PDB file of C-alpha atoms in Angstrom:
ATOM      1  CA  MET A   1     111.342 114.579 244.254  1.00  0.00           C
ATOM      2  CA  SER A   2     114.896 116.978 243.427  1.00  0.00           C
ATOM      3  CA  ARG A   3     117.445 117.615 245.041  1.00  0.00           C
ATOM      4  CA  ILE A   4     118.286 120.631 247.093  1.00  0.00           C
ATOM      5  CA  THR A   5     121.314 121.313 248.115  1.00  0.00           C
ATOM      6  CA  ASP A   6     123.220 122.774 252.047  1.00  0.00           C
ATOM      7  CA  TYR A   7     125.334 125.771 250.003  1.00  0.00           C
ATOM      8  CA  ALA A   8     125.222 127.800 253.092  1.00  0.00           C
ATOM      9  CA  PHE A   9     128.533 126.292 254.373  1.00  0.00           C
ATOM     10  CA  LEU A  10     129.565 127.910 250.310  1.00  0.00           C
ATOM     11  CA  PHE A  11     128.944 131.610 251.709  1.00  0.00           C
ATOM     12  CA  GLN A  12     130.051 131.169 254.798  1.00  0.00           C
ATOM     13  CA  LYS A  13     133.312 130.179 253.652  1.00  0.00           C
ATOM     14  CA  SER A  14     134.255 133.286 250.644  1.00  0.00           C
ATOM     15  CA  PHE A  15     132.606 135.613 252.685  1.00  0.00           C
ATOM     16  CA  GLY A  16     134.589 134.647 255.834  1.00  0.00           C
ATOM     17  CA  THR A  17     131.827 132.961 257.965  1.00  0.00           C
ATOM     18  CA  SER A  18     133.233 129.806 259.785  1.00  0.00           C
ATOM     19  CA  GLY A  19     130.776 126.380 260.180  1.00  0.00           C
ATOM     20  CA  VAL A  20     128.566 124.478 257.707  1.00  0.00           C
ATOM     21  CA  ASN A  21     125.683 125.016 257.840  1.00  0.00           C
ATOM     22  CA  ALA A  22     125.227 128.418 260.928  1.00  0.00           C
ATOM     23  CA  ILE A  23     121.514 128.821 262.930  1.00  0.00           C
ATOM     24  CA  GLY A  24     119.432 131.258 261.096  1.00  0.00           C
ATOM     25  CA  SER A  25     120.541 129.659 257.523  1.00  0.00           C
ATOM     26  CA  PHE A  26     117.853 129.670 255.312  1.00  0.00           C
ATOM     27  CA  GLN A  27     116.532 128.845 252.046  1.00  0.00           C
ATOM     28  CA  LEU A  28     117.519 132.105 249.102  1.00  0.00           C
ATOM     29  CA  SER A  29     113.812 131.191 248.030  1.00  0.00           C
ATOM     30  CA  GLN A  30     112.466 132.289 251.241  1.00  0.00           C
ATOM     31  CA  LEU A  31     113.684 135.527 251.459  1.00  0.00           C
ATOM     32  CA  ASN A  32     110.871 137.180 250.376  1.00  0.00           C
ATOM     33  CA  SER A  33     108.968 135.003 253.089  1.00  0.00           C
ATOM     34  CA  SER A  34     108.175 137.371 256.096  1.00  0.00           C
ATOM     35  CA  SER A  35     109.899 135.429 258.429  1.00  0.00           C
ATOM     36  CA  VAL A  36     113.140 136.086 256.663  1.00  0.00           C
ATOM     37  CA  GLN A  37     112.333 139.622 255.753  1.00  0.00           C
ATOM     38  CA  SER A  38     112.154 140.423 259.809  1.00  0.00           C
ATOM     39  CA  GLN A  39     116.161 138.914 260.547  1.00  0.00           C
ATOM     40  CA  LEU A  40     116.927 140.682 257.247  1.00  0.00           C
ATOM     41  CA  LYS A  41     115.433 144.075 259.341  1.00  0.00           C
ATOM     42  CA  ALA A  42     116.881 143.534 262.385  1.00  0.00           C
ATOM     43  CA  ALA A  43     119.638 143.339 261.211  1.00  0.00           C
ATOM     44  CA  GLY A  44     119.961 146.314 260.200  1.00  0.00           C
ATOM     45  CA  ILE A  45     119.478 144.896 256.458  1.00  0.00           C
ATOM     46  CA  ASN A  46     117.813 147.511 254.563  1.00  0.00           C
ATOM     47  CA  THR A  47     116.028 145.250 252.186  1.00  0.00           C
ATOM     48  CA  ASN A  48     114.873 147.847 248.992  1.00  0.00           C
ATOM     49  CA  SER A  49     118.600 149.137 249.120  1.00  0.00           C
ATOM     50  CA  LYS A  50     120.301 149.022 245.638  1.00  0.00           C
ATOM     51  CA  GLN A  51     123.138 147.449 247.783  1.00  0.00           C
ATOM     52  CA  TYR A  52     121.054 144.375 248.820  1.00  0.00           C
ATOM     53  CA  LYS A  53     119.618 144.086 245.243  1.00  0.00           C
ATOM     54  CA  ALA A  54     123.063 143.820 243.811  1.00  0.00           C
ATOM     55  CA  ALA A  55     124.075 141.105 246.194  1.00  0.00           C
ATOM     56  CA  VAL A  56     120.646 139.191 246.277  1.00  0.00           C
ATOM     57  CA  LYS A  57     120.993 139.247 242.009  1.00  0.00           C
ATOM     58  CA  LYS A  58     124.015 138.234 242.177  1.00  0.00           C
ATOM     59  CA  MET A  59     123.826 135.423 245.277  1.00  0.00           C
ATOM     60  CA  MET A  60     121.152 134.594 242.538  1.00  0.00           C
ATOM     61  CA  SER A  61     122.743 134.307 239.373  1.00  0.00           C
ATOM     62  CA  ALA A  62     125.614 131.861 241.271  1.00  0.00           C
ATOM     63  CA  GLY A  63     122.886 129.094 241.829  1.00  0.00           C
ATOM     64  CA  ASN A  64     118.376 128.627 242.159  1.00  0.00           C
ATOM     65  CA  GLY A  65     116.346 129.105 244.915  1.00  0.00           C
ATOM     66  CA  ALA A  66     116.909 125.477 247.209  1.00  0.00           C
ATOM     67  CA  MET A  67     121.323 127.134 248.202  1.00  0.00           C
ATOM     68  CA  TYR A  68     121.077 128.247 251.336  1.00  0.00           C
ATOM     69  CA  GLY A  69     122.313 131.780 252.792  1.00  0.00           C
ATOM     70  CA  ASN A  70     122.545 133.410 256.190  1.00  0.00           C
ATOM     71  CA  ILE A  71     122.183 136.565 256.789  1.00  0.00           C
ATOM     72  CA  GLN A  72     126.218 136.886 257.435  1.00  0.00           C
ATOM     73  CA  GLY A  73     127.429 136.406 254.306  1.00  0.00           C
ATOM     74  CA  ILE A  74     124.213 138.729 252.912  1.00  0.00           C
ATOM     75  CA  LYS A  75     125.686 141.524 254.565  1.00  0.00           C
ATOM     76  CA  ASN A  76     129.540 140.870 253.033  1.00  0.00           C
ATOM     77  CA  LEU A  77     128.358 139.956 250.419  1.00  0.00           C
ATOM     78  CA  MET A  78     126.798 143.999 250.632  1.00  0.00           C
ATOM     79  CA  SER A  79     129.958 145.196 251.260  1.00  0.00           C
ATOM     80  CA  HIS A  80     130.968 144.614 246.988  1.00  0.00           C
ATOM     81  CA  TYR A  81     128.770 146.803 246.607  1.00  0.00           C
ATOM     82  CA  ASP A  82     128.679 150.180 246.676  1.00  0.00           C
ATOM     83  CA  LYS A  83     124.892 152.369 247.967  1.00  0.00           C
ATOM     84  CA  ASP A  84     123.974 152.524 243.814  1.00  0.00           C
ATOM     85  CA  GLY A  85     125.104 148.782 244.249  1.00  0.00           C
ATOM     86  CA  ASP A  86     128.187 148.584 241.826  1.00  0.00           C
ATOM     87  CA  TYR A  87     130.499 147.240 241.881  1.00  0.00           C
ATOM     88  CA  ILE A  88     132.886 147.715 243.837  1.00  0.00           C
ATOM     89  CA  ASN A  89     137.070 146.703 242.931  1.00  0.00           C
ATOM     90  CA  PRO A  90     138.386 145.086 245.262  1.00  0.00           C
ATOM     91  CA  VAL A  91     142.296 145.902 244.425  1.00  0.00           C
ATOM     92  CA  ASN A  92     141.621 149.832 244.956  1.00  0.00           C
ATOM     93  CA  GLY A  93     138.639 150.446 245.956  1.00  0.00           C
ATOM     94  CA  LEU A  94     136.470 151.776 243.464  1.00  0.00           C
ATOM     95  CA  ALA A  95     133.305 150.588 242.298  1.00  0.00           C
ATOM     96  CA  GLY A  96     132.521 152.052 238.287  1.00  0.00           C
ATOM     97  CA  LEU A  97     134.878 149.870 237.355  1.00  0.00           C
ATOM     98  CA  LEU A  98     133.175 147.160 235.804  1.00  0.00           C
ATOM     99  CA  VAL A  99     132.651 146.048 232.155  1.00  0.00           C
ATOM    100  CA  THR A 100     129.119 144.809 230.937  1.00  0.00           C
ATOM    101  CA  ASP A 101     127.226 143.905 228.619  1.00  0.00           C
ATOM    102  CA  ASP A 102     124.920 147.632 228.870  1.00  0.00           C
ATOM    103  CA  ASN A 103     128.091 149.485 228.985  1.00  0.00           C
ATOM    104  CA  GLU A 104     130.435 147.662 226.775  1.00  0.00           C
ATOM    105  CA  ASN A 105     129.600 150.850 223.742  1.00  0.00           C
ATOM    106  CA  SER A 106     129.477 153.350 226.417  1.00  0.00           C
ATOM    107  CA  ARG A 107     132.859 152.897 228.272  1.00  0.00           C
ATOM    108  CA  ARG A 108     134.923 153.527 224.320  1.00  0.00           C
ATOM    109  CA  ARG A 109     134.120 157.169 224.293  1.00  0.00           C
ATOM    110  CA  ILE A 110     137.191 159.957 224.398  1.00  0.00           C
ATOM    111  CA  ILE A 111     136.724 162.060 226.939  1.00  0.00           C
ATOM    112  CA  SER A 112     139.155 164.996 228.869  1.00  0.00           C
ATOM    113  CA  ILE A 113     141.221 163.438 231.638  1.00  0.00           C
ATOM    114  CA  PRO A 114     144.080 165.482 233.848  1.00  0.00           C
ATOM    115  CA  ASP A 115     146.526 166.617 232.203  1.00  0.00           C
ATOM    116  CA  SER A 116     148.908 164.845 235.480  1.00  0.00           C
ATOM    117  CA  SER A 117     147.435 161.931 234.960  1.00  0.00           C
ATOM    118  CA  LYS A 118     148.743 162.372 230.967  1.00  0.00           C
ATOM    119  CA  GLU A 119     152.395 163.372 232.495  1.00  0.00           C
ATOM    120  CA  GLU A 120     152.131 160.428 234.314  1.00  0.00           C
ATOM    121  CA  MET A 121     151.419 158.143 231.622  1.00  0.00           C
ATOM    122  CA  TYR A 122     154.316 159.655 229.820  1.00  0.00           C
ATOM    123  CA  GLU A 123     156.885 159.359 232.270  1.00  0.00           C
ATOM    124  CA  LEU A 124     156.633 155.955 233.299  1.00  0.00           C
ATOM    125  CA  THR A 125     155.853 154.596 229.292  1.00  0.00           C
ATOM    126  CA  LYS A 126     159.478 156.185 228.654  1.00  0.00           C
ATOM    127  CA  LYS A 127     160.760 154.627 231.370  1.00  0.00           C
ATOM    128  CA  GLU A 128     159.768 151.029 230.865  1.00  0.00           C
ATOM    129  CA  PHE A 129     160.303 151.346 226.927  1.00  0.00           C
ATOM    130  CA  LEU A 130     163.775 152.758 227.415  1.00  0.00           C
ATOM    131  CA  ARG A 131     164.310 149.549 229.789  1.00  0.00           C
ATOM    132  CA  GLU A 132     162.670 147.041 228.316  1.00  0.00           C
ATOM    133  CA  ASN A 133     164.208 147.989 224.609  1.00  0.00           C
ATOM    134  CA  GLY A 134     160.611 148.862 223.543  1.00  0.00           C
ATOM    135  CA  VAL A 135     159.113 145.259 224.413  1.00  0.00           C
ATOM    136  CA  HIS A 136     156.172 145.109 226.578  1.00  0.00           C
ATOM    137  CA  ASN A 137     156.292 143.752 229.183  1.00  0.00           C
ATOM    138  CA  GLY A 138     153.423 142.858 231.449  1.00  0.00           C
ATOM    139  CA  ASP A 139     154.887 141.069 233.560  1.00  0.00           C
ATOM    140  CA  THR A 140     157.768 144.481 235.356  1.00  0.00           C
ATOM    141  CA  THR A 141     155.736 147.817 234.181  1.00  0.00           C
ATOM    142  CA  LYS A 142     153.682 149.346 236.577  1.00  0.00           C
ATOM    143  CA  ARG A 143     150.916 150.520 234.984  1.00  0.00           C
ATOM    144  CA  THR A 144     147.744 149.217 236.553  1.00  0.00           C
ATOM    145  CA  ASP A 145     149.262 152.890 239.259  1.00  0.00           C
ATOM    146  CA  VAL A 146     148.836 155.144 236.742  1.00  0.00           C
ATOM    147  CA  TYR A 147     145.731 153.213 235.967  1.00  0.00           C
ATOM    148  CA  ASN A 148     144.473 153.268 240.109  1.00  0.00           C
ATOM    149  CA  ASN A 149     145.305 157.406 240.814  1.00  0.00           C
ATOM    150  CA  LEU A 150     144.067 158.738 237.613  1.00  0.00           C
ATOM    151  CA  TYR A 151     140.239 156.507 238.055  1.00  0.00           C
ATOM    152  CA  ARG A 152     140.813 157.729 242.295  1.00  0.00           C
ATOM    153  CA  LYS A 153     140.446 161.559 240.325  1.00  0.00           C
ATOM    154  CA  MET A 154     137.412 160.782 238.315  1.00  0.00           C
ATOM    155  CA  SER A 155     134.280 160.721 239.311  1.00  0.00           C
ATOM    156  CA  LYS A 156     132.246 157.026 239.569  1.00  0.00           C
ATOM    157  CA  LYS A 157     130.005 157.535 235.968  1.00  0.00           C
ATOM    158  CA  ASP A 158     133.685 158.297 233.489  1.00  0.00           C
ATOM    159  CA  ARG A 159     136.294 155.887 235.287  1.00  0.00           C
ATOM    160  CA  LEU A 160     136.417 153.577 232.749  1.00  0.00           C
ATOM    161  CA  ALA A 161     136.282 155.987 229.510  1.00  0.00           C
ATOM    162  CA  ALA A 162     138.555 157.910 231.360  1.00  0.00           C
ATOM    163  CA  GLY A 163     140.676 154.370 231.638  1.00  0.00           C
ATOM    164  CA  TYR A 164     140.126 154.221 227.626  1.00  0.00           C
ATOM    165  CA  THR A 165     141.496 157.589 226.790  1.00  0.00           C
ATOM    166  CA  LEU A 166     143.961 157.182 228.840  1.00  0.00           C
ATOM    167  CA  GLU A 167     145.361 153.856 227.529  1.00  0.00           C
ATOM    168  CA  LYS A 168     144.881 155.680 223.539  1.00  0.00           C
ATOM    169  CA  TYR A 169     147.588 157.903 225.034  1.00  0.00           C
ATOM    170  CA  GLU A 170     149.759 155.422 225.944  1.00  0.00           C
ATOM    171  CA  ARG A 171     149.465 153.909 222.181  1.00  0.00           C
ATOM    172  CA  ILE A 172     150.060 157.661 220.944  1.00  0.00           C
ATOM    173  CA  TYR A 173     153.418 158.287 223.526  1.00  0.00           C
ATOM    174  CA  ARG A 174     154.415 154.529 222.854  1.00  0.00           C
ATOM    175  CA  GLN A 175     154.528 154.997 218.776  1.00  0.00           C
ATOM    176  CA  ALA A 176     156.510 158.269 219.532  1.00  0.00           C
ATOM    177  CA  PHE A 177     159.229 157.061 221.653  1.00  0.00           C
ATOM    178  CA  TYR A 178     158.980 153.554 218.539  1.00  0.00           C
ATOM    179  CA  ASP A 179     159.342 156.325 215.660  1.00  0.00           C
ATOM    180  CA  ALA A 180     161.573 158.057 217.221  1.00  0.00           C
ATOM    181  CA  ALA A 181     164.082 154.904 217.641  1.00  0.00           C
ATOM    182  CA  LYS A 182     163.609 154.223 214.408  1.00  0.00           C
ATOM    183  CA  LYS A 183     164.582 157.425 212.404  1.00  0.00           C
ATOM    184  CA  ALA A 184     167.806 157.079 215.087  1.00  0.00           C
ATOM    185  CA  ASP A 185     168.873 153.624 213.697  1.00  0.00           C
ATOM    186  CA  PRO A 186     167.342 152.415 211.549  1.00  0.00           C
ATOM    187  CA  ASN A 187     168.410 149.357 211.168  1.00  0.00           C
ATOM    188  CA  TRP A 188     167.046 148.807 215.269  1.00  0.00           C
ATOM    189  CA  GLU A 189     164.382 146.769 216.882  1.00  0.00           C
ATOM    190  CA  ILE A 190     162.345 145.825 219.150  1.00  0.00           C
ATOM    191  CA  GLY A 191     164.196 143.362 221.556  1.00  0.00           C
ATOM    192  CA  LYS A 192     167.698 145.643 221.081  1.00  0.00           C
ATOM    193  CA  PRO A 193     169.316 147.814 222.264  1.00  0.00           C
ATOM    194  CA  ILE A 194     168.041 151.881 222.081  1.00  0.00           C
ATOM    195  CA  LYS A 195     170.806 153.795 220.789  1.00  0.00           C
ATOM    196  CA  ALA A 196     171.723 156.768 223.723  1.00  0.00           C
ATOM    197  CA  GLY A 197     169.584 159.928 223.307  1.00  0.00           C
ATOM    198  CA  ALA A 198     167.471 158.691 220.651  1.00  0.00           C
ATOM    199  CA  LEU A 199     164.614 159.632 223.089  1.00  0.00           C
ATOM    200  CA  ASP A 200     165.679 163.291 224.506  1.00  0.00           C
ATOM    201  CA  ASP A 201     163.455 164.841 222.551  1.00  0.00           C
ATOM    202  CA  VAL A 202     159.757 163.753 222.722  1.00  0.00           C
ATOM    203  CA  THR A 203     157.897 165.680 225.003  1.00  0.00           C
ATOM    204  CA  ARG A 204     154.808 164.703 225.799  1.00  0.00           C
ATOM    205  CA  GLU A 205     153.558 167.740 223.735  1.00  0.00           C
ATOM    206  CA  THR A 206     155.612 166.453 220.611  1.00  0.00           C
ATOM    207  CA  ALA A 207     154.010 162.690 221.239  1.00  0.00           C
ATOM    208  CA  GLU A 208     150.586 164.722 220.982  1.00  0.00           C
ATOM    209  CA  THR A 209     151.423 167.047 219.160  1.00  0.00           C
ATOM    210  CA  GLY A 210     148.438 166.520 215.514  1.00  0.00           C
ATOM    211  CA  LYS A 211     147.620 162.493 216.950  1.00  0.00           C
ATOM    212  CA  SER A 212     144.299 162.818 217.869  1.00  0.00           C
ATOM    213  CA  PRO A 213     142.945 159.917 220.458  1.00  0.00           C
ATOM    214  CA  ALA A 214     140.420 157.882 218.487  1.00  0.00           C
ATOM    215  CA  GLN A 215     143.023 156.908 216.008  1.00  0.00           C
ATOM    216  CA  ALA A 216     145.911 155.736 217.667  1.00  0.00           C
ATOM    217  CA  THR A 217     146.683 152.559 216.567  1.00  0.00           C
ATOM    218  CA  LEU A 218     150.294 150.564 217.273  1.00  0.00           C
ATOM    219  CA  SER A 219     153.237 150.257 214.382  1.00  0.00           C
TER     220      SER A 219
END
């Protein structure tokens, strides 16, 4: 006989409810039963919605039909998805940013993004390049803020591609600053002080001139 484990407390703990085995819990294998479906509908849950189906898929992937769940746990998990069943990023509250096997290739495309976002990335990259002497410091960078600002300007379907595109422009700007620092001082190396005024002639426009985002790399 197979051992049945009650995981209801895990859903309760993860999704903000208390107690160990709340009244009304049920095995996930019973989700499609008439009694459980009636409970779900009575709680205002649309079992035909993509939001509900995404939540159930997530619950099932975390275990098997022998696991237990409850109405509140399902509601809380549903709040992690939008009406289209797309995962909502908990950091910025936006959907369309989850990389999956299905969208891995389609996200790697260059699309048109707002000049304001490119300008914001240019200014930040220059500031951090000078402050860190060319070092890419993941502990102090504010790059995430620039990307989140961009995502808010884009439609959900284009957010991943927009981030990919902005990353390419970021590389173009860093390369332009690197080249300018080396031109001002051929002996300069990343991590060493940059000669004063070395980046003064580098504008966003000059950095982008003749550069293809699709081909952007770093030295």
